Short mmCIF file of C-alpha atoms and ligand atoms in Angstrom, two decimals:
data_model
loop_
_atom_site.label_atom_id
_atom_site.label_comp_id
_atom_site.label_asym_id
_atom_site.label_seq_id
_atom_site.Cartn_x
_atom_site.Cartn_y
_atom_site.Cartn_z
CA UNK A 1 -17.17 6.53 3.70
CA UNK A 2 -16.70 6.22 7.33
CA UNK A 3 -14.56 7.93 9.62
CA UNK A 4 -13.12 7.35 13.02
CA UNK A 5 -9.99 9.07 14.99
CA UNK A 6 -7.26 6.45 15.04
CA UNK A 7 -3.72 7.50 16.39
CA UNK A 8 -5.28 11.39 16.66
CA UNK A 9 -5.98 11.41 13.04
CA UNK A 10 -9.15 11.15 11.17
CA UNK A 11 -9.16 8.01 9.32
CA UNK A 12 -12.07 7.24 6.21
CA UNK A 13 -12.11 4.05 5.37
CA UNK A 14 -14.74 1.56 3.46
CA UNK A 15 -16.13 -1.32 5.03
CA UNK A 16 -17.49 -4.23 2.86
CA UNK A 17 -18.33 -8.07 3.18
CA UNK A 18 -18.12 -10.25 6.70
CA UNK A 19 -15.66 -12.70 7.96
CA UNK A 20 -11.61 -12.69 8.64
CA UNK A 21 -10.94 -9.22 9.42
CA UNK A 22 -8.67 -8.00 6.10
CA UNK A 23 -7.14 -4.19 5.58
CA UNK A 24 -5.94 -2.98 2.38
CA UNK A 25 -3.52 -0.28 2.39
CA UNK A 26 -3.18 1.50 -1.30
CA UNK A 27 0.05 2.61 -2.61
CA UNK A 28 1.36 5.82 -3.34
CA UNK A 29 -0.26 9.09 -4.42
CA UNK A 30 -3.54 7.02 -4.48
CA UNK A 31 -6.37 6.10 -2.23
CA UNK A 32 -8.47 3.18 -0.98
CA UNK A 33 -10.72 2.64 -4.23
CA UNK A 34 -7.62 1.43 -6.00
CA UNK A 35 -8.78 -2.32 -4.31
CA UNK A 36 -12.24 -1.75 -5.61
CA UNK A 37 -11.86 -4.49 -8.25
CA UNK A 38 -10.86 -7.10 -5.70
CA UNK A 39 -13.94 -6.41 -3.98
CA UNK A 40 -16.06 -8.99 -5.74
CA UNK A 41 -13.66 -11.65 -5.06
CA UNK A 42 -13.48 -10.63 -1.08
CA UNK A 43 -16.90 -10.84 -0.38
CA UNK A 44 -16.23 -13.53 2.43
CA UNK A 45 -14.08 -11.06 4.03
CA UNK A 46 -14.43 -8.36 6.33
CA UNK A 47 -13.14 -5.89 3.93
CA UNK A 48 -11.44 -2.77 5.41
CA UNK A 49 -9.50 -0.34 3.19
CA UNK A 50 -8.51 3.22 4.59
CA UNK A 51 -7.47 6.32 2.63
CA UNK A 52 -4.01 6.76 4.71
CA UNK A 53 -3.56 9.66 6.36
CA UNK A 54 -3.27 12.56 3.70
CA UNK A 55 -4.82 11.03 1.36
CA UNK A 56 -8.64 10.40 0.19
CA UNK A 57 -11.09 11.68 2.65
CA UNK A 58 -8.47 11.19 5.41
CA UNK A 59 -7.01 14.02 7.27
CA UNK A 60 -3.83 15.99 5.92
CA UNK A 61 -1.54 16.30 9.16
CA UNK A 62 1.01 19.31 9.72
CA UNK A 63 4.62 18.66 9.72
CA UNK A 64 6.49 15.15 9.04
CA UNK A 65 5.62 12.04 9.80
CA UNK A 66 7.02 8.40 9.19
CA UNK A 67 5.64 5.26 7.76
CA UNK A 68 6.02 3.84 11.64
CA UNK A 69 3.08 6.80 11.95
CA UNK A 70 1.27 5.80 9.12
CA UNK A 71 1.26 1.96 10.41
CA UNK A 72 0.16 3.30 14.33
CA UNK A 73 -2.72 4.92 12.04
CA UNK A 74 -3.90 1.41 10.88
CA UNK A 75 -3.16 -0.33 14.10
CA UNK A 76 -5.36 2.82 15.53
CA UNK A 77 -8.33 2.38 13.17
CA UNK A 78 -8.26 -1.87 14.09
CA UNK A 79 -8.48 -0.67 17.90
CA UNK A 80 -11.32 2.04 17.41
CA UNK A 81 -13.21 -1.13 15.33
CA UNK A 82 -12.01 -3.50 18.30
CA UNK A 83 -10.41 -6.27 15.85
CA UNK A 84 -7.38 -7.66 17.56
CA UNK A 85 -5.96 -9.44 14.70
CA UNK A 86 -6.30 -8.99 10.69
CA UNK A 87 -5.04 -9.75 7.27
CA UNK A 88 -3.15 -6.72 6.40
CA UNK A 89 -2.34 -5.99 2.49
CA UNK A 90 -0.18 -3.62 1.43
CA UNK A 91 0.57 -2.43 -2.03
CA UNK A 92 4.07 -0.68 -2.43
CA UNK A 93 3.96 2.11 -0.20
CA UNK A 94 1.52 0.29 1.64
CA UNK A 95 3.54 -2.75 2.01
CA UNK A 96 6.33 -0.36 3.30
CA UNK A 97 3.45 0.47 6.21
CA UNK A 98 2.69 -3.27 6.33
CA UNK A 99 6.30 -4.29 7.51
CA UNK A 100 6.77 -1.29 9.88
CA UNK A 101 3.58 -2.74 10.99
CA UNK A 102 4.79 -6.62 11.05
CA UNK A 103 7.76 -5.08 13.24
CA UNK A 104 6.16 -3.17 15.84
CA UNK A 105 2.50 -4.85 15.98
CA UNK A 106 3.34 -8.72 14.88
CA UNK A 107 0.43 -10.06 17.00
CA UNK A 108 -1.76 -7.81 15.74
CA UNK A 109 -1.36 -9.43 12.21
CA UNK A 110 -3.25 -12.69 11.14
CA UNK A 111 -0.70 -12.72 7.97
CA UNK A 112 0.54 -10.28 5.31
CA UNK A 113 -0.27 -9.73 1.54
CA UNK A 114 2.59 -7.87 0.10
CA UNK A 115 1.97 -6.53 -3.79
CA UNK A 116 4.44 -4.97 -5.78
CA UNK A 117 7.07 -3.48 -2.76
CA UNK A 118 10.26 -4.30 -1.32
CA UNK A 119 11.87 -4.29 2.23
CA UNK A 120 15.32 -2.32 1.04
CA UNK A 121 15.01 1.43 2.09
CA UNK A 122 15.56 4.09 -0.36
CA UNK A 123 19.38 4.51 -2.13
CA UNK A 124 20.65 8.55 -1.75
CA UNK A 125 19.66 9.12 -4.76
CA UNK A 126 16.01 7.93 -4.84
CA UNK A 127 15.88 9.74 -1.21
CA UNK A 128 17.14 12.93 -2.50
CA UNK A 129 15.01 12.68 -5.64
CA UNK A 130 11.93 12.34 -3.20
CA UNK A 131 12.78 15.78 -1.60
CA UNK A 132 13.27 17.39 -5.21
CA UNK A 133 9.73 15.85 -5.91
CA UNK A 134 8.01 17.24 -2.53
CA UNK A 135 9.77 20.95 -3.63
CA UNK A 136 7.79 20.47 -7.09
CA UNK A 137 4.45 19.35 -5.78
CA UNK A 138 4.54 22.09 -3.30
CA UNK A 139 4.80 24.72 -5.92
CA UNK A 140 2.74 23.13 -8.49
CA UNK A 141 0.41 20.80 -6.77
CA UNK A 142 -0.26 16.98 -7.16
CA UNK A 143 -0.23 17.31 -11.29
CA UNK A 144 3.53 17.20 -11.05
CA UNK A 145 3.13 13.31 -9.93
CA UNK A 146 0.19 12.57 -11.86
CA UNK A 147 2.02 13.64 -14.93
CA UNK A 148 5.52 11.36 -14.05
CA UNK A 149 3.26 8.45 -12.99
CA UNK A 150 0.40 7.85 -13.85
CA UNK A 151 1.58 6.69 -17.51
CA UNK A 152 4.29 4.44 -15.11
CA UNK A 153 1.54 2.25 -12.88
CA UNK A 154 -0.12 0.04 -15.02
CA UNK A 155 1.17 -2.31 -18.03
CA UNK A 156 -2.05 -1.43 -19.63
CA UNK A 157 -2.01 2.08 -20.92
CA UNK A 158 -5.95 2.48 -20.92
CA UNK A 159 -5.66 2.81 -17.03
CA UNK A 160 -3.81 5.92 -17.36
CA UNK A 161 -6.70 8.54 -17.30
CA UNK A 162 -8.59 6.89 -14.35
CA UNK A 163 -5.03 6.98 -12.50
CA UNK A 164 -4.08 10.05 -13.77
CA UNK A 165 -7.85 11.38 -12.14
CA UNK A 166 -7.30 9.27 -9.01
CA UNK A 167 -3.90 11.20 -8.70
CA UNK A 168 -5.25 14.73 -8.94
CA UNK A 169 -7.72 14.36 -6.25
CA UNK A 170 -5.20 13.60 -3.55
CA UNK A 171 -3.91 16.50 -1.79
CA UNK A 172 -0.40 18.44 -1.88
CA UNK A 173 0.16 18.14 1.36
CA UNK A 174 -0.39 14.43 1.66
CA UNK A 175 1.70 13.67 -1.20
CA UNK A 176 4.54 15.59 0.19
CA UNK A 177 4.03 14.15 3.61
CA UNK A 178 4.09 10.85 2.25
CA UNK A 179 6.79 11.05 0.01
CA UNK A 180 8.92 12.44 3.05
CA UNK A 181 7.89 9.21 5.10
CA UNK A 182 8.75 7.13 2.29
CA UNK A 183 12.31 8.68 2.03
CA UNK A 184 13.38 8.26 5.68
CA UNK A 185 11.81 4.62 6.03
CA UNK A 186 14.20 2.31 7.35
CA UNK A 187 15.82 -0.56 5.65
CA UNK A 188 12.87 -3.51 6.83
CA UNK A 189 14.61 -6.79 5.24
CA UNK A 190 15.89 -7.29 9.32
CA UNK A 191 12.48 -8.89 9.87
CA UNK A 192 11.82 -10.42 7.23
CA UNK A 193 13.34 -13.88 8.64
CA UNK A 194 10.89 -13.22 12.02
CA UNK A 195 7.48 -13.01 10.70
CA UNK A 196 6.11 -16.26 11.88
CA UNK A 197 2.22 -15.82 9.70
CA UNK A 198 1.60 -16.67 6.16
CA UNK A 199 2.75 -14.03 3.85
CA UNK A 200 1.90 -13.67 0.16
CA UNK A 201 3.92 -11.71 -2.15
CA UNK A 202 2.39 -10.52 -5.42
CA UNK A 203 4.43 -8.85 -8.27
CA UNK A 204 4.02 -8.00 -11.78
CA UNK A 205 7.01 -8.58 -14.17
CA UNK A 206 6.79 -5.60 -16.08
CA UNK A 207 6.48 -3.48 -13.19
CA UNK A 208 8.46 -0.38 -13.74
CA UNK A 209 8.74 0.95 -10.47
CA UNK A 210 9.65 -1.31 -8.26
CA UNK A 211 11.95 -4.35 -9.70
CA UNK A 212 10.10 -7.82 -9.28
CA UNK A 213 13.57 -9.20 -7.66
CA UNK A 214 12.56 -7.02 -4.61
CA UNK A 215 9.78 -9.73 -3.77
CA UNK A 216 11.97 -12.72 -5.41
CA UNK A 217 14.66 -11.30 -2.70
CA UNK A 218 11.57 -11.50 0.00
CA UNK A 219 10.48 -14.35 -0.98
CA UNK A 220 13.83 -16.22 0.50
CA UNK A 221 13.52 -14.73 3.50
CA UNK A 222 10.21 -14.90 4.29
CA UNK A 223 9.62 -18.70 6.38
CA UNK A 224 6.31 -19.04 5.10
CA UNK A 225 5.71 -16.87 2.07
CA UNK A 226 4.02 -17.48 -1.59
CA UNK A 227 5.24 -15.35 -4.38
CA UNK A 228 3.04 -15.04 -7.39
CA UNK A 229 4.42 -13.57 -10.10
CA UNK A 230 1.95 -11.96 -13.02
CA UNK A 231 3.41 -11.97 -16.41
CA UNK A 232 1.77 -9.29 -17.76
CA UNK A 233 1.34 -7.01 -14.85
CA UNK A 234 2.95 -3.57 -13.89
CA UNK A 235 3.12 -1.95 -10.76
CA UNK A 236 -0.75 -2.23 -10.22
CA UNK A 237 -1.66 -5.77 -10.53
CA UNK A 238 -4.60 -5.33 -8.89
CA UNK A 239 -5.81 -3.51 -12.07
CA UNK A 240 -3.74 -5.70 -14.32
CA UNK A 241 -5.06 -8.73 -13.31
CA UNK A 242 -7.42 -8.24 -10.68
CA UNK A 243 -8.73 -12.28 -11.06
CA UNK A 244 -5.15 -13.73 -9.89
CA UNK A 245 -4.26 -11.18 -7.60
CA UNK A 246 -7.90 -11.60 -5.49
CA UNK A 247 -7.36 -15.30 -5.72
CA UNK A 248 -3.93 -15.29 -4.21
CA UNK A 249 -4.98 -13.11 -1.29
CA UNK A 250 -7.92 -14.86 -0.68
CA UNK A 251 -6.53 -18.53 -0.58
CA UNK A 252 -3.28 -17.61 1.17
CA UNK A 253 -4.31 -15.22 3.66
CA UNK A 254 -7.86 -16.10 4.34
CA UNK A 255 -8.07 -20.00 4.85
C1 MLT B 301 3.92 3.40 -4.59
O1 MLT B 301 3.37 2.92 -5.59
O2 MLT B 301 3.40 3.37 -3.47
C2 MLT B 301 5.25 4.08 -4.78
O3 MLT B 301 5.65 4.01 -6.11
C3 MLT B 301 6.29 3.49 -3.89
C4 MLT B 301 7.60 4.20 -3.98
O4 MLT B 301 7.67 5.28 -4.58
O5 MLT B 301 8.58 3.69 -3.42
#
């Protein structure tokens, strides 16, 4: 992988294809080579997917941070590469970075790819049950959310080892940081009505972790927004059904 300092932090990140500048920003407790089975399909794109900070081969940072962070981390990495404007695809905690992205660095963004997130912040409950998680990870390590989700992600349960692996390598302290940043993230459906590029909005119906009215909900917001909706798929349809999901985000966010 390569690595650069972006926002202070060192950022890996893989770097495929050529063409329209387009970022990929994984979901949570993974790391960039969730998107690897997309690749194929964005070959005619200047592929750029970071491990988020705390994550992958990314720095672990001290003390909390916010998703607003997280975003200034991507923005950072497109300045150290000098790309003004990109494609940027997020998939559920990724979108959440993508839309504190679209409200602080809109002209930075060519349009948006959101799969399988929402705009709504987190209810008390889902907050507090966040913290609870962090305390457990902390004392037993990044097994505690392999174990709760890794059978969750994907509608097809022959996934679950290779997510359950991908899990384990990330780090404690990223997962805690992370799941910190996702608690306090604000409410984003404000801007929803504001974001002036083409978005497209990917969700699987038999997601379990995120309900597929959170995109319907976006989706009537949105001005100009697609929503494709994958029968079949859970919260990773980029695993699920890597053909569709590739061909939505290259025909909607690439032409
Ligand atoms: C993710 O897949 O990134 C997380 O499940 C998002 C969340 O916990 O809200």
């Amino acid at each position: 992988m390569q690595k650069l300092t972006a926002n202070g932090t060192q950022i890996a990140f893989e770097r495929s294809g050529s063409g329209t500048p387009i970022v990929l920003m994984h979901g949570f407790p993974l790391d960039h080579s969730m998107w690897d089975g997309l690749l194929p399909q964005l070959q005619d794109a200047d592929v750029i997917a970071p491990d988020l900070r705390g994550f992958g081969e990314s720095a672990v940072v001290d003390g909390a941070y916010s998703i607003e962070d997280m975003a200034d981390d991507v923005i950072g990495l497109l300045d150290a590469l000098k790309i003004e404007k990109a494609a940027l695809v997020g998939h559920s905690m990724g979108g959440y970075i993508a839309l504190a992205a679209a409200r602080k660095y809109a002209g930075r963004i060519a349009s948006l790819g959101l799969v399988a997130t929402q705009a709504l912040a987190d209810a008390p409950e889902r907050k507090a049950g966040r913290y609870a998680t962090a305390e457990q990870v902390g004392a037993q390590g990044s097994v505690v959310v392999a174990d709760a989700m890794a059978p969750k992600l994907s509608a097809n349960p022959e996934h679950i080892a290779r997510l359950r692996e991908l899990i384990l390598r990330q780090p404690p302290a990223g997962v805690m940081g992370a799941l910190s940043a996702m608690a306090e993230r604000p409410d984003s459906t404000g801007i929803l009505p504001t974001l002036g590029f083409p978005v497209v909005i990917v969700h699987g119906l038999a997601d379990l972790l995120i309900p597929p009215d959170r995109s319907q909900e976006m989706k009537t917001s949105i001005p100009r927004a697609t929503l494709l909706e994958i029968p079949n798929a859970g919260h990773m349809p980029m695993w699920d059904a890597p053909v569709e999901v590739g061909k939505a985000l290259k025909d909607g966010l690439l032409s």
